[in-house]
Amino acid sequence: MRLDLYLAQRHLYDSRVRAVRAVKEGCVRVNGKIITKPSYEIFPESDTVACDADPVPYVGRGALKLAYVLDKYTINVHNMTAIDIGASTGGFADVLLQSGASHVACVDVGHGQLAEKIRQDVRTAVYEDTDIRDFKIGEGTYDIACADVSFISIRLIIPHIYRLLKEGGTAVCLIKPQFEVGRKNLNKKGIVKDSETARRAAEETAEFIARSGFAVTGICPSPIKGGDGNTEYFCVCRRTLKIDV
């Protein structure tokens, strides 16, 4: 049996994604030896598996991105209603819940990725196989919206973030330049060819957001690169103007 699968099935970590991360970071030992390969084959009947505490207190490493931004911009989510767009394993949702959010709607076009810990939290509502552009529940009522989407420009969902937030609500949008600059500006690995192009794309996207009924509080690089190695940027903004979207 694969080591990561064993760890998840025995609930030694609360998701397979978290188990993979723990193995790669040297937190798991098999028969006293540190194993860093998630696919390492073990024999549950005879092998002894020991786990150290997970060094990241969230279900996904990406959660550290949002935790950084909430702290940097002093964003208080205590007793707030929130929506996590592109929830995936629930890293952003975990940060929101641990920060005291009263309700978090987790929306994702995929399914089966959300960590059980998040899924079982009574403050969480799960909407899988759902495109945010078709999502109507709670329109105009959310205090905060967090968005981390892939394979499309964040610009395509900005109007929908607008209609979901209440007046004065906060949006924390992760801008991924690789989905903004066009293929000609990417290398063979899908990385934006130069940092200036990436930075300019992020700034232009923030300007678009500012023209879409939001007051931009700030834009900053994410403290952690995306899984593909690209530098990403956060745009923090507040819903202000009443416009038709």
PDB file of C-alpha atoms in Angstrom:
ATOM      1  CA  MET A   1       0.000   0.000   0.000  1.00  0.00           C
ATOM      2  CA  ARG A   2       1.198   3.538  -0.753  1.00  0.00           C
ATOM      3  CA  LEU A   3       2.384   5.400   2.318  1.00  0.00           C
ATOM      4  CA  ASP A   4       0.271   8.505   1.667  1.00  0.00           C
ATOM      5  CA  LEU A   5      -2.850   6.404   1.181  1.00  0.00           C
ATOM      6  CA  TYR A   6      -2.156   4.488   4.394  1.00  0.00           C
ATOM      7  CA  LEU A   7      -1.766   7.721   6.364  1.00  0.00           C
ATOM      8  CA  ALA A   8      -5.037   9.137   5.038  1.00  0.00           C
ATOM      9  CA  GLN A   9      -7.042   5.922   5.477  1.00  0.00           C
ATOM     10  CA  ARG A  10      -5.853   5.533   9.065  1.00  0.00           C
ATOM     11  CA  HIS A  11      -6.700   9.210   9.703  1.00  0.00           C
ATOM     12  CA  LEU A  12      -3.145   9.958  10.788  1.00  0.00           C
ATOM     13  CA  TYR A  13      -3.580  13.090   8.672  1.00  0.00           C
ATOM     14  CA  ASP A  14      -6.981  14.483   7.790  1.00  0.00           C
ATOM     15  CA  SER A  15      -6.548  14.387   4.024  1.00  0.00           C
ATOM     16  CA  ARG A  16      -4.364  12.646   1.484  1.00  0.00           C
ATOM     17  CA  VAL A  17      -3.030  16.011   0.339  1.00  0.00           C
ATOM     18  CA  ARG A  18      -1.911  16.765   3.871  1.00  0.00           C
ATOM     19  CA  ALA A  19      -0.391  13.290   4.170  1.00  0.00           C
ATOM     20  CA  VAL A  20       1.629  13.847   0.984  1.00  0.00           C
ATOM     21  CA  ARG A  21       2.895  17.157   2.322  1.00  0.00           C
ATOM     22  CA  ALA A  22       3.879  15.631   5.666  1.00  0.00           C
ATOM     23  CA  VAL A  23       5.822  12.844   3.956  1.00  0.00           C
ATOM     24  CA  LYS A  24       7.668  15.245   1.660  1.00  0.00           C
ATOM     25  CA  GLU A  25       8.610  17.421   4.628  1.00  0.00           C
ATOM     26  CA  GLY A  26      10.127  14.503   6.522  1.00  0.00           C
ATOM     27  CA  CYS A  27       7.427  14.115   9.157  1.00  0.00           C
ATOM     28  CA  VAL A  28       6.869  10.369   8.653  1.00  0.00           C
ATOM     29  CA  ARG A  29       9.070   7.433   9.595  1.00  0.00           C
ATOM     30  CA  VAL A  30       8.692   3.794   8.555  1.00  0.00           C
ATOM     31  CA  ASN A  31      10.501   1.307  10.782  1.00  0.00           C
ATOM     32  CA  GLY A  32      12.460   4.200  12.249  1.00  0.00           C
ATOM     33  CA  LYS A  33      13.605   5.601   8.898  1.00  0.00           C
ATOM     34  CA  ILE A  34      12.389   8.963   7.557  1.00  0.00           C
ATOM     35  CA  ILE A  35      10.587   8.451   4.239  1.00  0.00           C
ATOM     36  CA  THR A  36      10.046  11.420   1.910  1.00  0.00           C
ATOM     37  CA  LYS A  37       8.399   9.615  -1.014  1.00  0.00           C
ATOM     38  CA  PRO A  38       4.564   9.558  -0.777  1.00  0.00           C
ATOM     39  CA  SER A  39       4.344   6.517  -3.095  1.00  0.00           C
ATOM     40  CA  TYR A  40       6.691   4.472  -0.890  1.00  0.00           C
ATOM     41  CA  GLU A  41       5.218   0.990  -0.503  1.00  0.00           C
ATOM     42  CA  ILE A  42       4.533  -0.225   3.001  1.00  0.00           C
ATOM     43  CA  PHE A  43       3.134  -3.424   4.451  1.00  0.00           C
ATOM     44  CA  PRO A  44       0.644  -2.472   7.194  1.00  0.00           C
ATOM     45  CA  GLU A  45       0.780  -5.916   8.785  1.00  0.00           C
ATOM     46  CA  SER A  46       4.501  -5.737   9.495  1.00  0.00           C
ATOM     47  CA  ASP A  47       5.747  -2.144   9.111  1.00  0.00           C
ATOM     48  CA  THR A  48       5.740   0.390  11.935  1.00  0.00           C
ATOM     49  CA  VAL A  49       4.691   3.891  10.881  1.00  0.00           C
ATOM     50  CA  ALA A  50       5.286   6.911  13.122  1.00  0.00           C
ATOM     51  CA  CYS A  51       4.250  10.499  12.447  1.00  0.00           C
ATOM     52  CA  ASP A  52       5.490  13.822  13.764  1.00  0.00           C
ATOM     53  CA  ALA A  53       3.172  16.779  14.128  1.00  0.00           C
ATOM     54  CA  ASP A  54       2.274  18.418  10.834  1.00  0.00           C
ATOM     55  CA  PRO A  55       4.370  21.614  10.606  1.00  0.00           C
ATOM     56  CA  VAL A  56       1.530  23.432   8.848  1.00  0.00           C
ATOM     57  CA  PRO A  57      -1.596  23.870  11.023  1.00  0.00           C
ATOM     58  CA  TYR A  58      -3.983  23.807   8.059  1.00  0.00           C
ATOM     59  CA  VAL A  59      -5.354  21.220   5.646  1.00  0.00           C
ATOM     60  CA  GLY A  60      -3.373  22.656   2.749  1.00  0.00           C
ATOM     61  CA  ARG A  61      -0.049  24.469   2.457  1.00  0.00           C
ATOM     62  CA  GLY A  62      -1.752  27.097   0.298  1.00  0.00           C
ATOM     63  CA  ALA A  63      -3.601  28.212   3.421  1.00  0.00           C
ATOM     64  CA  LEU A  64      -0.425  29.968   4.506  1.00  0.00           C
ATOM     65  CA  LYS A  65      -0.956  32.383   1.613  1.00  0.00           C
ATOM     66  CA  LEU A  66      -4.293  33.589   2.947  1.00  0.00           C
ATOM     67  CA  ALA A  67      -3.102  33.605   6.564  1.00  0.00           C
ATOM     68  CA  TYR A  68      -0.289  35.932   5.487  1.00  0.00           C
ATOM     69  CA  VAL A  69      -2.657  38.336   3.727  1.00  0.00           C
ATOM     70  CA  LEU A  70      -5.192  38.453   6.561  1.00  0.00           C
ATOM     71  CA  ASP A  71      -2.370  39.399   8.899  1.00  0.00           C
ATOM     72  CA  LYS A  72      -0.685  41.860   6.513  1.00  0.00           C
ATOM     73  CA  TYR A  73      -3.877  43.827   5.884  1.00  0.00           C
ATOM     74  CA  THR A  74      -5.384  43.273   9.360  1.00  0.00           C
ATOM     75  CA  ILE A  75      -8.510  41.653   7.940  1.00  0.00           C
ATOM     76  CA  ASN A  76     -10.850  40.530  10.713  1.00  0.00           C
ATOM     77  CA  VAL A  77     -13.127  37.612   9.784  1.00  0.00           C
ATOM     78  CA  HIS A  78     -14.446  36.856  13.283  1.00  0.00           C
ATOM     79  CA  ASN A  79     -18.215  36.238  13.136  1.00  0.00           C
ATOM     80  CA  MET A  80     -18.166  37.011   9.413  1.00  0.00           C
ATOM     81  CA  THR A  81     -19.878  35.063   6.641  1.00  0.00           C
ATOM     82  CA  ALA A  82     -17.446  34.048   3.928  1.00  0.00           C
ATOM     83  CA  ILE A  83     -17.294  32.335   0.565  1.00  0.00           C
ATOM     84  CA  ASP A  84     -14.248  30.378  -0.617  1.00  0.00           C
ATOM     85  CA  ILE A  85     -14.211  30.325  -4.420  1.00  0.00           C
ATOM     86  CA  GLY A  86     -12.110  27.507  -5.824  1.00  0.00           C
ATOM     87  CA  ALA A  87     -12.067  25.787  -2.439  1.00  0.00           C
ATOM     88  CA  SER A  88     -10.150  22.659  -3.550  1.00  0.00           C
ATOM     89  CA  THR A  89      -8.880  20.920  -0.373  1.00  0.00           C
ATOM     90  CA  GLY A  90     -10.129  23.783   1.786  1.00  0.00           C
ATOM     91  CA  GLY A  91      -6.935  25.583   2.761  1.00  0.00           C
ATOM     92  CA  PHE A  92      -8.472  29.048   2.563  1.00  0.00           C
ATOM     93  CA  ALA A  93     -11.643  27.822   4.276  1.00  0.00           C
ATOM     94  CA  ASP A  94      -9.542  26.368   7.094  1.00  0.00           C
ATOM     95  CA  VAL A  95      -7.882  29.737   7.703  1.00  0.00           C
ATOM     96  CA  LEU A  96     -11.263  31.467   7.717  1.00  0.00           C
ATOM     97  CA  LEU A  97     -12.748  28.942  10.141  1.00  0.00           C
ATOM     98  CA  GLN A  98      -9.747  29.016  12.461  1.00  0.00           C
ATOM     99  CA  SER A  99      -9.953  32.810  12.387  1.00  0.00           C
ATOM    100  CA  GLY A 100     -13.527  32.697  13.679  1.00  0.00           C
ATOM    101  CA  ALA A 101     -15.737  32.954  10.577  1.00  0.00           C
ATOM    102  CA  SER A 102     -19.340  32.114  11.439  1.00  0.00           C
ATOM    103  CA  HIS A 103     -20.076  30.528   8.064  1.00  0.00           C
ATOM    104  CA  VAL A 104     -18.000  29.526   5.034  1.00  0.00           C
ATOM    105  CA  ALA A 105     -19.488  28.488   1.692  1.00  0.00           C
ATOM    106  CA  CYS A 106     -16.977  26.299  -0.170  1.00  0.00           C
ATOM    107  CA  VAL A 107     -17.541  26.421  -3.926  1.00  0.00           C
ATOM    108  CA  ASP A 108     -15.547  24.426  -6.468  1.00  0.00           C
ATOM    109  CA  VAL A 109     -16.052  23.091  -9.990  1.00  0.00           C
ATOM    110  CA  GLY A 110     -14.457  19.805  -8.912  1.00  0.00           C
ATOM    111  CA  HIS A 111     -15.544  17.311  -6.304  1.00  0.00           C
ATOM    112  CA  GLY A 112     -14.077  15.005  -3.683  1.00  0.00           C
ATOM    113  CA  GLN A 113     -11.114  17.271  -2.891  1.00  0.00           C
ATOM    114  CA  LEU A 114     -12.335  19.027   0.247  1.00  0.00           C
ATOM    115  CA  ALA A 115     -10.679  17.777   3.444  1.00  0.00           C
ATOM    116  CA  GLU A 116     -13.016  15.881   5.753  1.00  0.00           C
ATOM    117  CA  LYS A 117     -12.198  18.265   8.592  1.00  0.00           C
ATOM    118  CA  ILE A 118     -13.653  21.156   6.598  1.00  0.00           C
ATOM    119  CA  ARG A 119     -16.540  19.145   5.204  1.00  0.00           C
ATOM    120  CA  GLN A 120     -17.675  18.119   8.692  1.00  0.00           C
ATOM    121  CA  ASP A 121     -17.450  21.563  10.278  1.00  0.00           C
ATOM    122  CA  VAL A 122     -20.986  22.715  11.119  1.00  0.00           C
ATOM    123  CA  ARG A 123     -20.121  26.219   9.906  1.00  0.00           C
ATOM    124  CA  THR A 124     -19.336  24.966   6.402  1.00  0.00           C
ATOM    125  CA  ALA A 125     -21.647  24.620   3.404  1.00  0.00           C
ATOM    126  CA  VAL A 126     -20.190  22.582   0.541  1.00  0.00           C
ATOM    127  CA  TYR A 127     -21.065  23.225  -3.110  1.00  0.00           C
ATOM    128  CA  GLU A 128     -19.143  20.852  -5.377  1.00  0.00           C
ATOM    129  CA  ASP A 129     -19.419  20.522  -9.156  1.00  0.00           C
ATOM    130  CA  THR A 130     -20.435  24.179  -9.075  1.00  0.00           C
ATOM    131  CA  ASP A 131     -19.160  27.026 -11.231  1.00  0.00           C
ATOM    132  CA  ILE A 132     -19.162  30.282  -9.282  1.00  0.00           C
ATOM    133  CA  ARG A 133     -20.630  31.978 -12.342  1.00  0.00           C
ATOM    134  CA  ASP A 134     -23.792  29.915 -11.816  1.00  0.00           C
ATOM    135  CA  PHE A 135     -23.851  30.168  -8.018  1.00  0.00           C
ATOM    136  CA  LYS A 136     -26.758  32.185  -6.594  1.00  0.00           C
ATOM    137  CA  ILE A 137     -27.045  31.169  -2.925  1.00  0.00           C
ATOM    138  CA  GLY A 138     -26.582  34.078  -0.537  1.00  0.00           C
ATOM    139  CA  GLU A 139     -26.206  36.752  -3.206  1.00  0.00           C
ATOM    140  CA  GLY A 140     -25.314  40.094  -1.674  1.00  0.00           C
ATOM    141  CA  THR A 141     -24.881  38.711   1.848  1.00  0.00           C
ATOM    142  CA  TYR A 142     -21.242  37.650   2.232  1.00  0.00           C
ATOM    143  CA  ASP A 143     -18.867  39.736   4.343  1.00  0.00           C
ATOM    144  CA  ILE A 144     -15.757  38.332   2.699  1.00  0.00           C
ATOM    145  CA  ALA A 145     -14.939  36.445  -0.494  1.00  0.00           C
ATOM    146  CA  CYS A 146     -11.669  34.630  -1.153  1.00  0.00           C
ATOM    147  CA  ALA A 147     -10.859  33.430  -4.655  1.00  0.00           C
ATOM    148  CA  ASP A 148      -8.185  31.021  -5.878  1.00  0.00           C
ATOM    149  CA  VAL A 149      -9.115  29.774  -9.337  1.00  0.00           C
ATOM    150  CA  SER A 150      -7.044  28.111 -12.051  1.00  0.00           C
ATOM    151  CA  PHE A 151      -7.113  27.811 -15.836  1.00  0.00           C
ATOM    152  CA  ILE A 152      -9.209  30.961 -16.249  1.00  0.00           C
ATOM    153  CA  SER A 153      -8.551  34.643 -15.749  1.00  0.00           C
ATOM    154  CA  ILE A 154      -9.665  35.966 -12.380  1.00  0.00           C
ATOM    155  CA  ARG A 155     -11.277  38.796 -14.352  1.00  0.00           C
ATOM    156  CA  LEU A 156     -14.032  36.420 -15.461  1.00  0.00           C
ATOM    157  CA  ILE A 157     -15.292  35.939 -11.933  1.00  0.00           C
ATOM    158  CA  ILE A 158     -14.890  39.477 -10.569  1.00  0.00           C
ATOM    159  CA  PRO A 159     -18.498  40.431 -11.513  1.00  0.00           C
ATOM    160  CA  HIS A 160     -19.708  37.372  -9.612  1.00  0.00           C
ATOM    161  CA  ILE A 161     -17.653  38.212  -6.543  1.00  0.00           C
ATOM    162  CA  TYR A 162     -19.260  41.654  -6.720  1.00  0.00           C
ATOM    163  CA  ARG A 163     -22.823  40.309  -6.734  1.00  0.00           C
ATOM    164  CA  LEU A 164     -22.120  37.835  -3.912  1.00  0.00           C
ATOM    165  CA  LEU A 165     -20.576  40.359  -1.517  1.00  0.00           C
ATOM    166  CA  LYS A 166     -22.597  42.761   0.575  1.00  0.00           C
ATOM    167  CA  GLU A 167     -21.950  46.495   0.290  1.00  0.00           C
ATOM    168  CA  GLY A 168     -18.546  47.142   1.897  1.00  0.00           C
ATOM    169  CA  GLY A 169     -17.625  43.463   1.802  1.00  0.00           C
ATOM    170  CA  THR A 170     -13.989  42.450   1.391  1.00  0.00           C
ATOM    171  CA  ALA A 171     -12.558  40.408  -1.478  1.00  0.00           C
ATOM    172  CA  VAL A 172      -9.186  38.667  -1.378  1.00  0.00           C
ATOM    173  CA  CYS A 173      -8.358  37.608  -4.926  1.00  0.00           C
ATOM    174  CA  LEU A 174      -5.346  35.528  -5.913  1.00  0.00           C
ATOM    175  CA  ILE A 175      -4.062  36.757  -9.268  1.00  0.00           C
ATOM    176  CA  LYS A 176      -2.201  34.127 -11.276  1.00  0.00           C
ATOM    177  CA  PRO A 177      -0.271  35.911 -14.037  1.00  0.00           C
ATOM    178  CA  GLN A 178       0.119  32.716 -16.068  1.00  0.00           C
ATOM    179  CA  PHE A 179      -3.617  32.888 -16.786  1.00  0.00           C
ATOM    180  CA  GLU A 180      -3.517  36.591 -17.607  1.00  0.00           C
ATOM    181  CA  VAL A 181      -0.524  37.091 -19.934  1.00  0.00           C
ATOM    182  CA  GLY A 182      -1.274  34.728 -22.836  1.00  0.00           C
ATOM    183  CA  ARG A 183       0.694  31.685 -23.974  1.00  0.00           C
ATOM    184  CA  LYS A 184       3.321  33.694 -25.840  1.00  0.00           C
ATOM    185  CA  ASN A 185       4.615  34.948 -22.506  1.00  0.00           C
ATOM    186  CA  LEU A 186       4.980  31.482 -20.967  1.00  0.00           C
ATOM    187  CA  ASN A 187       7.905  29.096 -21.263  1.00  0.00           C
ATOM    188  CA  LYS A 188       7.508  25.388 -22.012  1.00  0.00           C
ATOM    189  CA  LYS A 189       6.838  24.669 -18.341  1.00  0.00           C
ATOM    190  CA  GLY A 190       4.023  27.209 -18.159  1.00  0.00           C
ATOM    191  CA  ILE A 191       6.068  29.730 -16.176  1.00  0.00           C
ATOM    192  CA  VAL A 192       5.775  33.438 -17.017  1.00  0.00           C
ATOM    193  CA  LYS A 193       9.017  34.244 -18.838  1.00  0.00           C
ATOM    194  CA  ASP A 194       9.992  37.324 -16.874  1.00  0.00           C
ATOM    195  CA  SER A 195       9.034  38.828 -13.537  1.00  0.00           C
ATOM    196  CA  GLU A 196       8.244  42.251 -14.982  1.00  0.00           C
ATOM    197  CA  THR A 197       5.576  40.761 -17.257  1.00  0.00           C
ATOM    198  CA  ALA A 198       4.052  38.951 -14.282  1.00  0.00           C
ATOM    199  CA  ARG A 199       4.089  42.060 -12.100  1.00  0.00           C
ATOM    200  CA  ARG A 200       2.542  44.196 -14.828  1.00  0.00           C
ATOM    201  CA  ALA A 201      -0.203  41.616 -15.414  1.00  0.00           C
ATOM    202  CA  ALA A 202      -1.037  41.659 -11.715  1.00  0.00           C
ATOM    203  CA  GLU A 203      -1.198  45.453 -11.635  1.00  0.00           C
ATOM    204  CA  GLU A 204      -3.383  45.598 -14.745  1.00  0.00           C
ATOM    205  CA  THR A 205      -5.718  43.017 -13.232  1.00  0.00           C
ATOM    206  CA  ALA A 206      -5.944  45.074 -10.046  1.00  0.00           C
ATOM    207  CA  GLU A 207      -6.819  48.107 -12.176  1.00  0.00           C
ATOM    208  CA  PHE A 208      -9.584  46.072 -13.828  1.00  0.00           C
ATOM    209  CA  ILE A 209     -10.905  45.140 -10.386  1.00  0.00           C
ATOM    210  CA  ALA A 210     -10.887  48.819  -9.394  1.00  0.00           C
ATOM    211  CA  ARG A 211     -13.028  49.614 -12.448  1.00  0.00           C
ATOM    212  CA  SER A 212     -15.504  46.892 -11.497  1.00  0.00           C
ATOM    213  CA  GLY A 213     -17.000  48.432  -8.379  1.00  0.00           C
ATOM    214  CA  PHE A 214     -14.186  47.790  -5.906  1.00  0.00           C
ATOM    215  CA  ALA A 215     -11.817  50.005  -3.940  1.00  0.00           C
ATOM    216  CA  VAL A 216      -8.414  48.329  -4.001  1.00  0.00           C
ATOM    217  CA  THR A 217      -6.737  48.286  -0.596  1.00  0.00           C
ATOM    218  CA  GLY A 218      -3.499  46.743  -1.770  1.00  0.00           C
ATOM    219  CA  ILE A 219      -1.692  44.295  -4.011  1.00  0.00           C
ATOM    220  CA  CYS A 220       1.220  42.133  -2.893  1.00  0.00           C
ATOM    221  CA  PRO A 221       3.126  39.035  -3.995  1.00  0.00           C
ATOM    222  CA  SER A 222       2.039  35.790  -2.387  1.00  0.00           C
ATOM    223  CA  PRO A 223       4.621  34.541   0.139  1.00  0.00           C
ATOM    224  CA  ILE A 224       4.452  31.102  -1.478  1.00  0.00           C
ATOM    225  CA  LYS A 225       4.770  30.353  -5.175  1.00  0.00           C
ATOM    226  CA  GLY A 226       2.052  28.415  -6.965  1.00  0.00           C
ATOM    227  CA  GLY A 227       2.359  24.682  -7.403  1.00  0.00           C
ATOM    228  CA  ASP A 228       3.706  25.207 -10.922  1.00  0.00           C
ATOM    229  CA  GLY A 229       6.400  27.601  -9.720  1.00  0.00           C
ATOM    230  CA  ASN A 230       4.797  30.870 -10.791  1.00  0.00           C
ATOM    231  CA  THR A 231       4.829  33.951  -8.589  1.00  0.00           C
ATOM    232  CA  GLU A 232       1.259  34.878  -7.674  1.00  0.00           C
ATOM    233  CA  TYR A 233      -0.216  38.105  -6.331  1.00  0.00           C
ATOM    234  CA  PHE A 234      -3.012  38.992  -3.944  1.00  0.00           C
ATOM    235  CA  CYS A 235      -5.390  41.851  -4.572  1.00  0.00           C
ATOM    236  CA  VAL A 236      -7.311  42.954  -1.489  1.00  0.00           C
ATOM    237  CA  CYS A 237     -10.317  45.141  -2.178  1.00  0.00           C
ATOM    238  CA  ARG A 238     -13.680  46.294  -0.896  1.00  0.00           C
ATOM    239  CA  ARG A 239     -17.038  46.320  -2.695  1.00  0.00           C
ATOM    240  CA  THR A 240     -18.153  49.912  -3.034  1.00  0.00           C
ATOM    241  CA  LEU A 241     -20.044  51.233  -6.033  1.00  0.00           C
ATOM    242  CA  LYS A 242     -23.485  50.119  -7.058  1.00  0.00           C
ATOM    243  CA  ILE A 243     -23.086  49.056 -10.670  1.00  0.00           C
ATOM    244  CA  ASP A 244     -24.802  46.626 -12.990  1.00  0.00           C
ATOM    245  CA  VAL A 245     -22.863  43.402 -13.413  1.00  0.00           C
TER     246      VAL A 245
END
